[in-house]
Coordinates of C-alpha atoms in Angstrom, one line a residue:
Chain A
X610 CA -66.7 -96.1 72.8
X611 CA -63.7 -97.0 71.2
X612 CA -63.5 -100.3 68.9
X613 CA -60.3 -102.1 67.7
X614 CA -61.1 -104.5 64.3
X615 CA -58.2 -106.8 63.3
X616 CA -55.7 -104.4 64.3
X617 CA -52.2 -105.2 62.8
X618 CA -48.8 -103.8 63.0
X619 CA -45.1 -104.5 62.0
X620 CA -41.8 -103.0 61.9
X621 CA -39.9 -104.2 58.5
X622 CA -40.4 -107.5 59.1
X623 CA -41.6 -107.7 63.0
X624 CA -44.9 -108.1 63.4
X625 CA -45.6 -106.9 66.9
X626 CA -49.6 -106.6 67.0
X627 CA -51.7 -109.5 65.4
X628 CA -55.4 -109.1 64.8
X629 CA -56.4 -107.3 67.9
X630 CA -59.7 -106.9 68.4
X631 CA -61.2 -104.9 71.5
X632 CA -63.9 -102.4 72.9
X633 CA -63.4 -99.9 75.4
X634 CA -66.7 -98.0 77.3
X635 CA -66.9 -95.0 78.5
X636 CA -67.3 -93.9 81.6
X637 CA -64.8 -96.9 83.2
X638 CA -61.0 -97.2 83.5
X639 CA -60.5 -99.6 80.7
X640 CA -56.9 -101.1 81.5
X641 CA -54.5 -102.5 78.9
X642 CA -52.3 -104.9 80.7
X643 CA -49.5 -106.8 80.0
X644 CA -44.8 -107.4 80.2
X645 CA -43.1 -105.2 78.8
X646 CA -42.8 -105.8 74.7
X647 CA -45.7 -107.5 74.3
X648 CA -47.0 -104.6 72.2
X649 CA -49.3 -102.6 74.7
X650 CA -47.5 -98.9 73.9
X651 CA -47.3 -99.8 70.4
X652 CA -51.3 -100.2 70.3
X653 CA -51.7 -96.9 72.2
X654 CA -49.9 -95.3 70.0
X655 CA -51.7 -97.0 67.0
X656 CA -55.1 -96.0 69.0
X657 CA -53.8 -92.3 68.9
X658 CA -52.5 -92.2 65.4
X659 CA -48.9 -92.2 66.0
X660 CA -48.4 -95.0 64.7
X661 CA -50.5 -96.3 61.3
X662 CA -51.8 -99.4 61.7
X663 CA -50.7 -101.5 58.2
X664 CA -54.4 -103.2 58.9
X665 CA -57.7 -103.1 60.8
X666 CA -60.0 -99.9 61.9
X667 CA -60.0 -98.0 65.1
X668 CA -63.5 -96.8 65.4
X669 CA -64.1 -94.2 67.8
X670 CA -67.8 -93.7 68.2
X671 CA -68.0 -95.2 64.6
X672 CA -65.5 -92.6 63.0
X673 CA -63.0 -94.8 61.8
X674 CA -60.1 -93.3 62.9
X675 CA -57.7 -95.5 60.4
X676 CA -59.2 -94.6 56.9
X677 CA -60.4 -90.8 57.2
X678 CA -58.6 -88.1 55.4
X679 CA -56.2 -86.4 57.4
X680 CA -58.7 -82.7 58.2
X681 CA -61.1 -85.3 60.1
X682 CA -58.4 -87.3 61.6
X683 CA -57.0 -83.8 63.5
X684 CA -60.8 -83.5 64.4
X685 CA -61.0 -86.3 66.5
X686 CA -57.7 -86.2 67.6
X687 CA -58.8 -82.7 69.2
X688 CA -61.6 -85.0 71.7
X689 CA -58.4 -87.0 72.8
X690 CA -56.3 -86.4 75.9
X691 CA -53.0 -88.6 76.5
X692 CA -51.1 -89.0 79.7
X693 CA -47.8 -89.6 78.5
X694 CA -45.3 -92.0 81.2
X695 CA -42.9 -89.2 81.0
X696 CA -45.8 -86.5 81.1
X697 CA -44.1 -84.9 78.1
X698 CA -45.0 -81.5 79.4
X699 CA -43.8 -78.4 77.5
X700 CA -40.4 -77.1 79.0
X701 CA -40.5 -73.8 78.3
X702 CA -44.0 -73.3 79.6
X703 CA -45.4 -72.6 83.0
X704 CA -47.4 -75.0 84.2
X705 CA -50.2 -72.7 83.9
X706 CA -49.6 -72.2 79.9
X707 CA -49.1 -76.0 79.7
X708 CA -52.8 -76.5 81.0
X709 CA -53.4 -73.5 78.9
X710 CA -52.1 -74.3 75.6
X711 CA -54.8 -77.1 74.3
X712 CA -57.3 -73.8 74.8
X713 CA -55.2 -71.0 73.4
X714 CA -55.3 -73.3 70.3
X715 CA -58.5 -75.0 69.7
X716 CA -60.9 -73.5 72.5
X717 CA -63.1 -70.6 71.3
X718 CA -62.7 -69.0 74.9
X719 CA -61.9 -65.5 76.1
X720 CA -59.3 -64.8 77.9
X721 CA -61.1 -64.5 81.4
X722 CA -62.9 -68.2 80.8
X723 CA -59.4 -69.6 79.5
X724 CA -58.1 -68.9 82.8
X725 CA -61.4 -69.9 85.2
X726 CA -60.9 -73.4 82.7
X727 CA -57.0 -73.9 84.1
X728 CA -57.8 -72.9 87.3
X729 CA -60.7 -75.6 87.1
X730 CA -58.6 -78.3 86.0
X731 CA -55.6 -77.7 88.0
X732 CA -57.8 -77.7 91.0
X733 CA -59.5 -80.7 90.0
X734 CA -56.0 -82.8 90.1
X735 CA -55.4 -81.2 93.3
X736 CA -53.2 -78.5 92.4
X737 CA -52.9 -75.2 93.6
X738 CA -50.3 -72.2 93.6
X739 CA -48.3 -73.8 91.2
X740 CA -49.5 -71.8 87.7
X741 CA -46.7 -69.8 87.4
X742 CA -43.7 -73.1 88.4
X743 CA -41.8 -74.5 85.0
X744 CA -42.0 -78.4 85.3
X745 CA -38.7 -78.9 86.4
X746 CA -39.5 -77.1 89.3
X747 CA -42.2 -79.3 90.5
X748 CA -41.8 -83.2 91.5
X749 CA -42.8 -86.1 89.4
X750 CA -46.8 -86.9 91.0
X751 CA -47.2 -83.1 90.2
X752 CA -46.4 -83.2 86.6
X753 CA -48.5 -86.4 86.1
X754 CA -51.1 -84.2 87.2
X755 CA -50.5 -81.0 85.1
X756 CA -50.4 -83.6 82.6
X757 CA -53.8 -85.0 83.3
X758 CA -55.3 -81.4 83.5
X759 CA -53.7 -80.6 80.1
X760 CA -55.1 -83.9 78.9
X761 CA -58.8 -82.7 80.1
X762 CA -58.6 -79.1 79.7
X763 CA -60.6 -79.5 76.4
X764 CA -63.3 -81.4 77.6
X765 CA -61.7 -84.6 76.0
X766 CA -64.0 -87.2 75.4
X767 CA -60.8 -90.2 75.0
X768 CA -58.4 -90.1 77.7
X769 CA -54.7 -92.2 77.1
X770 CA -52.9 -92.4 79.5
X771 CA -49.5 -94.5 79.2
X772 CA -48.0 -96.2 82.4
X773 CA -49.4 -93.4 84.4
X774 CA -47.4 -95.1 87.4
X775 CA -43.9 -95.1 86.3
X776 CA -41.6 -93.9 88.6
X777 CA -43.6 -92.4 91.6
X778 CA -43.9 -93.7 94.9
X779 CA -46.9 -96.1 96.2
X780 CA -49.2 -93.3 97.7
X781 CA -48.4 -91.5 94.6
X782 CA -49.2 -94.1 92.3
X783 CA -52.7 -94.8 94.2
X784 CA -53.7 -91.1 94.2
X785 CA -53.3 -90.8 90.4
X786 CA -55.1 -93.8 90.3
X787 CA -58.1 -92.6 92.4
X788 CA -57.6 -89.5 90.1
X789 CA -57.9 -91.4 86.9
X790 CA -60.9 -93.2 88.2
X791 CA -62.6 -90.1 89.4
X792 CA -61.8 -88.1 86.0
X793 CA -63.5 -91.2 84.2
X794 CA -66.7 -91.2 85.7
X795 CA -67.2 -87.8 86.6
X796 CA -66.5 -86.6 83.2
X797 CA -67.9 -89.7 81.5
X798 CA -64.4 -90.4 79.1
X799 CA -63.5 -93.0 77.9
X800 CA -60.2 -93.6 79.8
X801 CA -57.7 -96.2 78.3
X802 CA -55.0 -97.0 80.5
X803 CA -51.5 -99.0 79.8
X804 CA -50.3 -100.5 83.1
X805 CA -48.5 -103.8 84.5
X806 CA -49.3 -102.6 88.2
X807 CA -51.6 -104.7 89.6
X808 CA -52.8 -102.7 92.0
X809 CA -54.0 -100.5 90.2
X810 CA -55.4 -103.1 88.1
X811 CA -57.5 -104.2 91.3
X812 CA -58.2 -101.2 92.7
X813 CA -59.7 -99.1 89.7
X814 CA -59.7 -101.3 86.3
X815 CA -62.7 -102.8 85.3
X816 CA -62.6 -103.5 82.1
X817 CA -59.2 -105.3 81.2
X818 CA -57.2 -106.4 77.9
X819 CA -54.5 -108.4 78.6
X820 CA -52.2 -108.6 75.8
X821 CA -49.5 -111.3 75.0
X822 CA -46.9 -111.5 72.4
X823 CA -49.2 -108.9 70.3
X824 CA -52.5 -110.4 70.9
X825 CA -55.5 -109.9 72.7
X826 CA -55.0 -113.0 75.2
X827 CA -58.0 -112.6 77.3
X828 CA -60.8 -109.2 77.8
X829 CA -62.8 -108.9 80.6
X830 CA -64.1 -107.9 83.6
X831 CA -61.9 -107.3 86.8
X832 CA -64.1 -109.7 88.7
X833 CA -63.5 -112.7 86.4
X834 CA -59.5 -112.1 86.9
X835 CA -59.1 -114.3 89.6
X836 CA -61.7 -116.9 88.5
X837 CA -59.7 -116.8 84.3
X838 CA -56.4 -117.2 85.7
X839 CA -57.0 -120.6 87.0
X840 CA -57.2 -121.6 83.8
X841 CA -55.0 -119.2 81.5
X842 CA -51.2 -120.3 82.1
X843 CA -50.1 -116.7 80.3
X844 CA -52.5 -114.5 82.6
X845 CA -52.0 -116.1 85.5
X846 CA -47.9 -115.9 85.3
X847 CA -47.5 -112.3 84.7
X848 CA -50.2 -111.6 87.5
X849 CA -47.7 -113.6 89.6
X850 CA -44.6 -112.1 88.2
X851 CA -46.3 -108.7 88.9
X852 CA -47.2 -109.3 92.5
X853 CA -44.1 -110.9 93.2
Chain B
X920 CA -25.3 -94.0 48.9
X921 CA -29.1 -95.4 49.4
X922 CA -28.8 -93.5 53.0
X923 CA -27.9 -90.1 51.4
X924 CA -31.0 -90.7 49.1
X925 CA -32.8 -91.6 51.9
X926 CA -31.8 -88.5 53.8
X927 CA -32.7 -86.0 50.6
X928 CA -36.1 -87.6 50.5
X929 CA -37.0 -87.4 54.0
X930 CA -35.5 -83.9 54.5
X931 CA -37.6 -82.4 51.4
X932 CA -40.5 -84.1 52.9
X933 CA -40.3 -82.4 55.6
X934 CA -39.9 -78.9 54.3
X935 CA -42.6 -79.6 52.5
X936 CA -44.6 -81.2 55.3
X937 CA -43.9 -77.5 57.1
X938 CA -45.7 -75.2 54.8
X939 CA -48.9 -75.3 56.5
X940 CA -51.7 -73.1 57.4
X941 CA -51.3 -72.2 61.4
X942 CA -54.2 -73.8 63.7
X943 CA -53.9 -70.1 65.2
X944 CA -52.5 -67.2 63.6
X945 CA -51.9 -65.2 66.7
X946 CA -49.5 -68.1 68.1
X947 CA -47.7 -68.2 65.4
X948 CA -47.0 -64.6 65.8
X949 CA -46.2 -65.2 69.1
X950 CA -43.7 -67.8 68.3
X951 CA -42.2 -66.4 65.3
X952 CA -41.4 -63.0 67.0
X953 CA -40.1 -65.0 70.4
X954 CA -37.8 -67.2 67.5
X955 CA -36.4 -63.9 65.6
X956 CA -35.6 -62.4 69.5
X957 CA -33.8 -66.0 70.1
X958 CA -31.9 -65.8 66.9
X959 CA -31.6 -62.5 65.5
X960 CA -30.9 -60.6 68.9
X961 CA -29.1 -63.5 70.8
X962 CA -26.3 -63.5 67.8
X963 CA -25.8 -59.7 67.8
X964 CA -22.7 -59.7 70.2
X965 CA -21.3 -63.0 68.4
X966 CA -21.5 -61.4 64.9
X967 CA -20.1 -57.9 66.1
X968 CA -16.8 -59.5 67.5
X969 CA -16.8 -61.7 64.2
X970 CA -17.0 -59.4 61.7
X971 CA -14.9 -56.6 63.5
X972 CA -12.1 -58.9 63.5
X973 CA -12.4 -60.5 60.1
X974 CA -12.3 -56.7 58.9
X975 CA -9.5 -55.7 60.7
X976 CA -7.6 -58.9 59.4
X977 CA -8.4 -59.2 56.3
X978 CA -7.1 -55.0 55.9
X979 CA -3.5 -56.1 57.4
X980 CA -3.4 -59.4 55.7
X981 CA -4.2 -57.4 52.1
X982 CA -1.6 -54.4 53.1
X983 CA 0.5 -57.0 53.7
X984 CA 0.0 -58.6 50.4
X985 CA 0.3 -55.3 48.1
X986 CA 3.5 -54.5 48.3
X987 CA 4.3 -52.1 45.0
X988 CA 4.5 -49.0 45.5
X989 CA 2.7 -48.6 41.9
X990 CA -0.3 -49.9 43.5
X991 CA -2.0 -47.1 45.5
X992 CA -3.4 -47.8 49.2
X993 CA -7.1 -47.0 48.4
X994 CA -7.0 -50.3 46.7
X995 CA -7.2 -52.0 49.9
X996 CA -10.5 -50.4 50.7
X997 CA -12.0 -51.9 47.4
X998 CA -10.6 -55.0 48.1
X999 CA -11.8 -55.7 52.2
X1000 CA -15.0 -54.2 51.3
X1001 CA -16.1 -56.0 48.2
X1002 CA -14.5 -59.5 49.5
X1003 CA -16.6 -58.3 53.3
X1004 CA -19.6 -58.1 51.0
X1005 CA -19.3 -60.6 48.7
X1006 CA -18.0 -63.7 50.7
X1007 CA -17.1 -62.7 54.1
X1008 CA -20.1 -60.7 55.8
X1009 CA -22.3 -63.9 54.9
X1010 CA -20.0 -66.9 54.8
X1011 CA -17.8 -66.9 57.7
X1012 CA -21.1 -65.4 59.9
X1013 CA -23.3 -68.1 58.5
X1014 CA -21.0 -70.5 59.0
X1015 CA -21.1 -69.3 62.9
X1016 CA -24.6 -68.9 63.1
X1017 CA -24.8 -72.6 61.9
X1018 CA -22.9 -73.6 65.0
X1019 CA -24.6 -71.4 67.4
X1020 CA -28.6 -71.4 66.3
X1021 CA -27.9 -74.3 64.5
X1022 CA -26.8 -76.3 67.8
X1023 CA -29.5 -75.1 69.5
X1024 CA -32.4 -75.5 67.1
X1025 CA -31.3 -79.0 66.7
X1026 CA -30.8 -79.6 70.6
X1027 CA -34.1 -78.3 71.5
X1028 CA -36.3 -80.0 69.1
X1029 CA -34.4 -83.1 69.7
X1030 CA -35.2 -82.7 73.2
X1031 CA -38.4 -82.0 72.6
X1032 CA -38.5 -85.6 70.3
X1033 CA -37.3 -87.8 73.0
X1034 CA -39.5 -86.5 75.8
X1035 CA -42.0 -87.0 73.8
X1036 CA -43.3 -83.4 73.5
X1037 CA -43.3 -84.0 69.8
X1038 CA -45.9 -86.9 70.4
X1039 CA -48.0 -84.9 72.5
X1040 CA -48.1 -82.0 70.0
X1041 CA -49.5 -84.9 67.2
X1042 CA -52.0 -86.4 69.6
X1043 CA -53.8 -82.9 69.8
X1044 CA -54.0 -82.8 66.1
X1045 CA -51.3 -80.1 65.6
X1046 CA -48.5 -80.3 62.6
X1047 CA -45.2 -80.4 65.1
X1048 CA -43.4 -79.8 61.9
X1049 CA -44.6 -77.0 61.0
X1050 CA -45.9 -75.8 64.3
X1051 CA -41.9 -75.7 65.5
X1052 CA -40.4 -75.6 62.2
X1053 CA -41.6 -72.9 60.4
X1054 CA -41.3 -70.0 62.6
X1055 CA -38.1 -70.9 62.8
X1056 CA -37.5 -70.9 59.3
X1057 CA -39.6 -67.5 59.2
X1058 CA -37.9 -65.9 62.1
X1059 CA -34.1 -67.2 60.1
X1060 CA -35.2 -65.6 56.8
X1061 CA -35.8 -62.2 58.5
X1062 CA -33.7 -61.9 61.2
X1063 CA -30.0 -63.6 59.3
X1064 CA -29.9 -61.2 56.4
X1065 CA -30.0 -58.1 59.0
X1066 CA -27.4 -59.9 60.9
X1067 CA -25.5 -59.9 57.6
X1068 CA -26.2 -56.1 56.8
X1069 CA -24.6 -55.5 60.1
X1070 CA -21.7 -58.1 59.2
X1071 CA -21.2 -55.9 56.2
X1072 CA -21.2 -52.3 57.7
X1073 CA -18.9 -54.0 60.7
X1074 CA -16.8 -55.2 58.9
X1075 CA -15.4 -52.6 57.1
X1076 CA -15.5 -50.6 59.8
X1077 CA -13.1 -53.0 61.3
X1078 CA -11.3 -52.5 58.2
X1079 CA -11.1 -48.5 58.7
X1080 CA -10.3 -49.2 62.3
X1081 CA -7.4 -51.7 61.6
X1082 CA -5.8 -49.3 59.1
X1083 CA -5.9 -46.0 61.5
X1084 CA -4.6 -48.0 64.2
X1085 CA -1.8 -49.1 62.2
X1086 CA -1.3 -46.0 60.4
X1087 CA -1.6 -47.8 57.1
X1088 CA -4.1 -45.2 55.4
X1089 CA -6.5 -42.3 56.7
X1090 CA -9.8 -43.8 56.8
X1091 CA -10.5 -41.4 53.8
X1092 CA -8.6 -42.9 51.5
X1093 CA -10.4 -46.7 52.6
X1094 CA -13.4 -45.1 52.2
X1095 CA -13.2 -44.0 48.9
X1096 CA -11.6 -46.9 47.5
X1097 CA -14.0 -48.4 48.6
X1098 CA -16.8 -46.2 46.9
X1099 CA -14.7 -45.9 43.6
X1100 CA -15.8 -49.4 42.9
X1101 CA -18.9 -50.3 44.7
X1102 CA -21.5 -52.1 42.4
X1103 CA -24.8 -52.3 44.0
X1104 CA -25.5 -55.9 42.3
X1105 CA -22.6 -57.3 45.0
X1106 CA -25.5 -56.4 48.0
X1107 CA -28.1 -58.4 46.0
X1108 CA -25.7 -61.1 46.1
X1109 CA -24.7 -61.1 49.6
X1110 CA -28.6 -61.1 50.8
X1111 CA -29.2 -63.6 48.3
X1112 CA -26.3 -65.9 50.0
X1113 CA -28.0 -64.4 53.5
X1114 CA -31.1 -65.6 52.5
X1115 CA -30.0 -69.6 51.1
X1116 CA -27.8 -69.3 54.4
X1117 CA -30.6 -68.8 56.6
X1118 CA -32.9 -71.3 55.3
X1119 CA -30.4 -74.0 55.0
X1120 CA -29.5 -73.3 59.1
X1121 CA -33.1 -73.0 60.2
X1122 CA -34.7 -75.7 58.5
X1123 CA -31.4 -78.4 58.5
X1124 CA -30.8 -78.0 62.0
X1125 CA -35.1 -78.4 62.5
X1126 CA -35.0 -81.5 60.8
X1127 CA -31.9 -83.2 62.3
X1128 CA -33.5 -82.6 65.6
X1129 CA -37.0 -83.6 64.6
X1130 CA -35.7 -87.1 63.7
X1131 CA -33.6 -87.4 66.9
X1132 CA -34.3 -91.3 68.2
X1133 CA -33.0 -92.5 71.4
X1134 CA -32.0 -90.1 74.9
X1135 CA -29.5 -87.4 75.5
X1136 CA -26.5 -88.9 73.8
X1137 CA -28.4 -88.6 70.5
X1138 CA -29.4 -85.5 71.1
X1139 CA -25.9 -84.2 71.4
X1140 CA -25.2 -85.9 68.3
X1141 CA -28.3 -84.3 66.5
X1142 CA -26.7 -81.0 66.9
X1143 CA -23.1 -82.1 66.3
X1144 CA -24.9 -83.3 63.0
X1145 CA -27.2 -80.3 62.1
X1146 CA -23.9 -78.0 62.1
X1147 CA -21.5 -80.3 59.9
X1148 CA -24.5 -80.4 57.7
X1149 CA -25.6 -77.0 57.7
X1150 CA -21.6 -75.8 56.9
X1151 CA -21.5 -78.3 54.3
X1152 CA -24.7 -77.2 52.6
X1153 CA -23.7 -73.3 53.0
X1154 CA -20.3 -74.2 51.5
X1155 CA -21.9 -76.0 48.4
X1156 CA -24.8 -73.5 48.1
X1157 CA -22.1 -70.4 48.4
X1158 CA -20.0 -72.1 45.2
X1159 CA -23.3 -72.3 43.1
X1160 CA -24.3 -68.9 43.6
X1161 CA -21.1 -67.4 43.1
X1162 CA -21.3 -69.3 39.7
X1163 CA -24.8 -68.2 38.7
X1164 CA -24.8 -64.8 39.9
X1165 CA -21.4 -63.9 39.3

């Protein structure tokens, strides 16, 4: 489980996140949601330590994640995948190496069980014959997916994944949904997800954070979505905005 | 004057932030030796044509310039082989070397920094810096100073070459005006400027593209930057040598 305590964080003199406070299970697609500039990326990238929060802890299974020295930081950092919205895959790697490097430098695995692993986790996002292809050789859904594998190649206990949607089709987006939800409970991770698609919002989030202007406007359950934004003006305009 | 501060600051930082221990040892190996092919064997052909020419040049331009009759041939020899070892064997190829590995060092890990490649290296608990940085710097500080040693021998060769071609002096005589005078201390200073040379390339053009913000515009920038900056540095670094050592 992952815990955000008073999380705060400025640039000069912006403040962009204010107090957040949040959990996030494992095991479900925990979705952050929320327009553009209202500070979802920047928490991700607090959550994953690129950026330093100025306040506030990030506990991840109680290791707060904020305050420990820098050897233990890299430690944890090694049980978390991230899906990054332009897959930032390696360039000058095969696809194959890309899945591969995570193992070649943290794994303790022989050569024979490095390559069963990729195999493994290229089959498990539904790729095949495309170990030895360089990224830009394969479409945009297909390098979301090397990116998930690469995310999970370690056996990652916290999976990121930012606007794992952008720029892919419908069907696409849907399958890397289904992917994401599968990965999640198969694997048991827990899977934080930055998104303003509402579809895939309804059709695998179940615990959701919607932030506004750098706060946490409203956490809950998918189900009490429809029933909260009767009530919450913010929520229920960018749900309409998003559907529109 | 607060941004050139700035810049020092950050740019010793990030040297410093390079020296690391590597997660693994054998990638590092990897990487270094796959670096020292990109930049020591890639710049071969550049620094051939280079230094040929500069020899055979800089033997017409000095024939050209002794004119008394009192002053014997062989003199030329001392002179295109001492100023080849001295200032133009490491300068004038550095200063090339900082446009072509520079431009690329800074446009790859520039590229890498706005595709987020950088950010993904962090995430998995990795030190980018010094992950992409310091084989670089490694791979510079091995592979430039043999470029330079074959700088040397090339260009007086050129030099030779240039005065049988013109039928300005046997190759004899260039050769042993050039031996009559040879100090071994002016090799210690042209590796020493090959070695200053090499870091100042590797590890300005790493940092200009590590710090890269924005798309492909700034990219292009980035390396525009790291090879004004790198010739810059080389040119200051070459007059403070010359003044200690010589």
């Amino acid at each position: 489980m992952i815990e955000l305590v008073n999380v705060n964080k400025s640039f000069s003199d912006k403040q962009v996140l204010f107090d957040i406070n949040a959990k996030f299970e494992p095991g479900i697609p925990n979705l952050i949601i929320g327009a553009s500039g209202g500070g979802k990326s920047v928490l991700l990238k607090c959550m994953v330590g690129l950026f330093k929060p100025e306040g506030g802890s990030i506990n991840y299974d109680g290791r707060d994640f904020v305050h420990l020295p820098y050897e233990q930081v890299r430690e944890v950092r090694r049980e978390i995948g991230m899906l990054f919205q332009g897959t930032a895959l390696f360039d000058s790697l095969t696809v194959e190496e890309n899945v591969d490097f995570p193992l070649k430098m943290f794994g303790k695995m022989t050569p024979d069980e490095r390559k069963d692993r990729i195999n493994f986790c290229l089959s498990r996002v539904g790729l095949e014959n495309v170990n030895k292809k360089f990224p830009a050789e394969i479409s945009g859904g297909m390098k979301k997916r090397v990116g998930i594998a690469r995310a999970i190649a370690l056996e990652t206990r916290y999976l990121f994944c930012d606007e794992p949607n952008s720029g892919l089709d419908p069907i696409t987006s849907r399958r890397i949904d289904e992917l994401l939800h599968d990965i999640t409970q198969e694997f048991k991770i827990t899977t934080v997800i930055n998104s303003h698609d509402m579809k895939t919002v309804y059709d695998i989030g179940e615990s959701i954070t919607f932030i506004y202007k750098g706060k946490v406007w409203w956490q809950g359950h998918r189900n009490d979505l429809d029933s909260t934004r009767a009530h919450n003006h913010e929520l229920d305009a960018f749900i309409a905005a998003s559907q529109f | 004057m607060n941004k050139l501060f700035f810049e020092l600051g950050r740019y010793i930082l990030f040297v410093r932030s390079m020296f690391f221990k590597p997660e693994r040892f054998k990638v590092f190996f990897e990487r270094t030796i796959h670096e020292m092919n990109n930049i020591g064997v890639g710049s071969v052909g550049i620094v051939t044509i280079i230094s040929v020419f500069v020899g055979a040049v800089t033997t017409l331009q000095t024939a050209y310039q002794l004119v008394s009759p009192l002053i014997p041939m062989k003199v030329i020899g001392t002179i295109v082989s001492d100023s080849s070892l001295l200032e133009f064997a490491p300068t004038i190829t550095c200063l090339v070397l900082a446009g072509k590995v520079g431009a690329n060092i800074a446009s790859e890990v520039g590229n890498m920094r706005v595709t987020e490649q950088i950010d993904a290296l962090e995430v998995m608990g990795i030190n980018s810096s010094g992950f992409l940085g310091l084989p670089k710097i490694i791979a510079g500080v091995i592979m430039i100073p043999c470029l330079i040693i074959v700088a040397n021998f090339l260009m007086i060769s050129g030099g030779i070459l240039a005065a049988r071609l013109t039928d300005l002096m046997s190759p004899n005589e260039f050769v042993q005006g050039a031996r009559e005078t040879f100090k071994m201390f002016t090799v210690t200073v042209s590796m020493t400027k090959a070695l200053v040379f090499a870091f100042i390339i590797t590890s300005m053009s790493t940092y200009e593209g590590y710090f890269t913000e924005g798309g492909a515009l700034e990219v292009g920038e980035a390396g525009t930057r790291a090879v004004t900056r790198s010739c810059v540095l080389i040119l200051f670094a070459d007059f403070i040598i010359a003044k200690l050592m010589l």
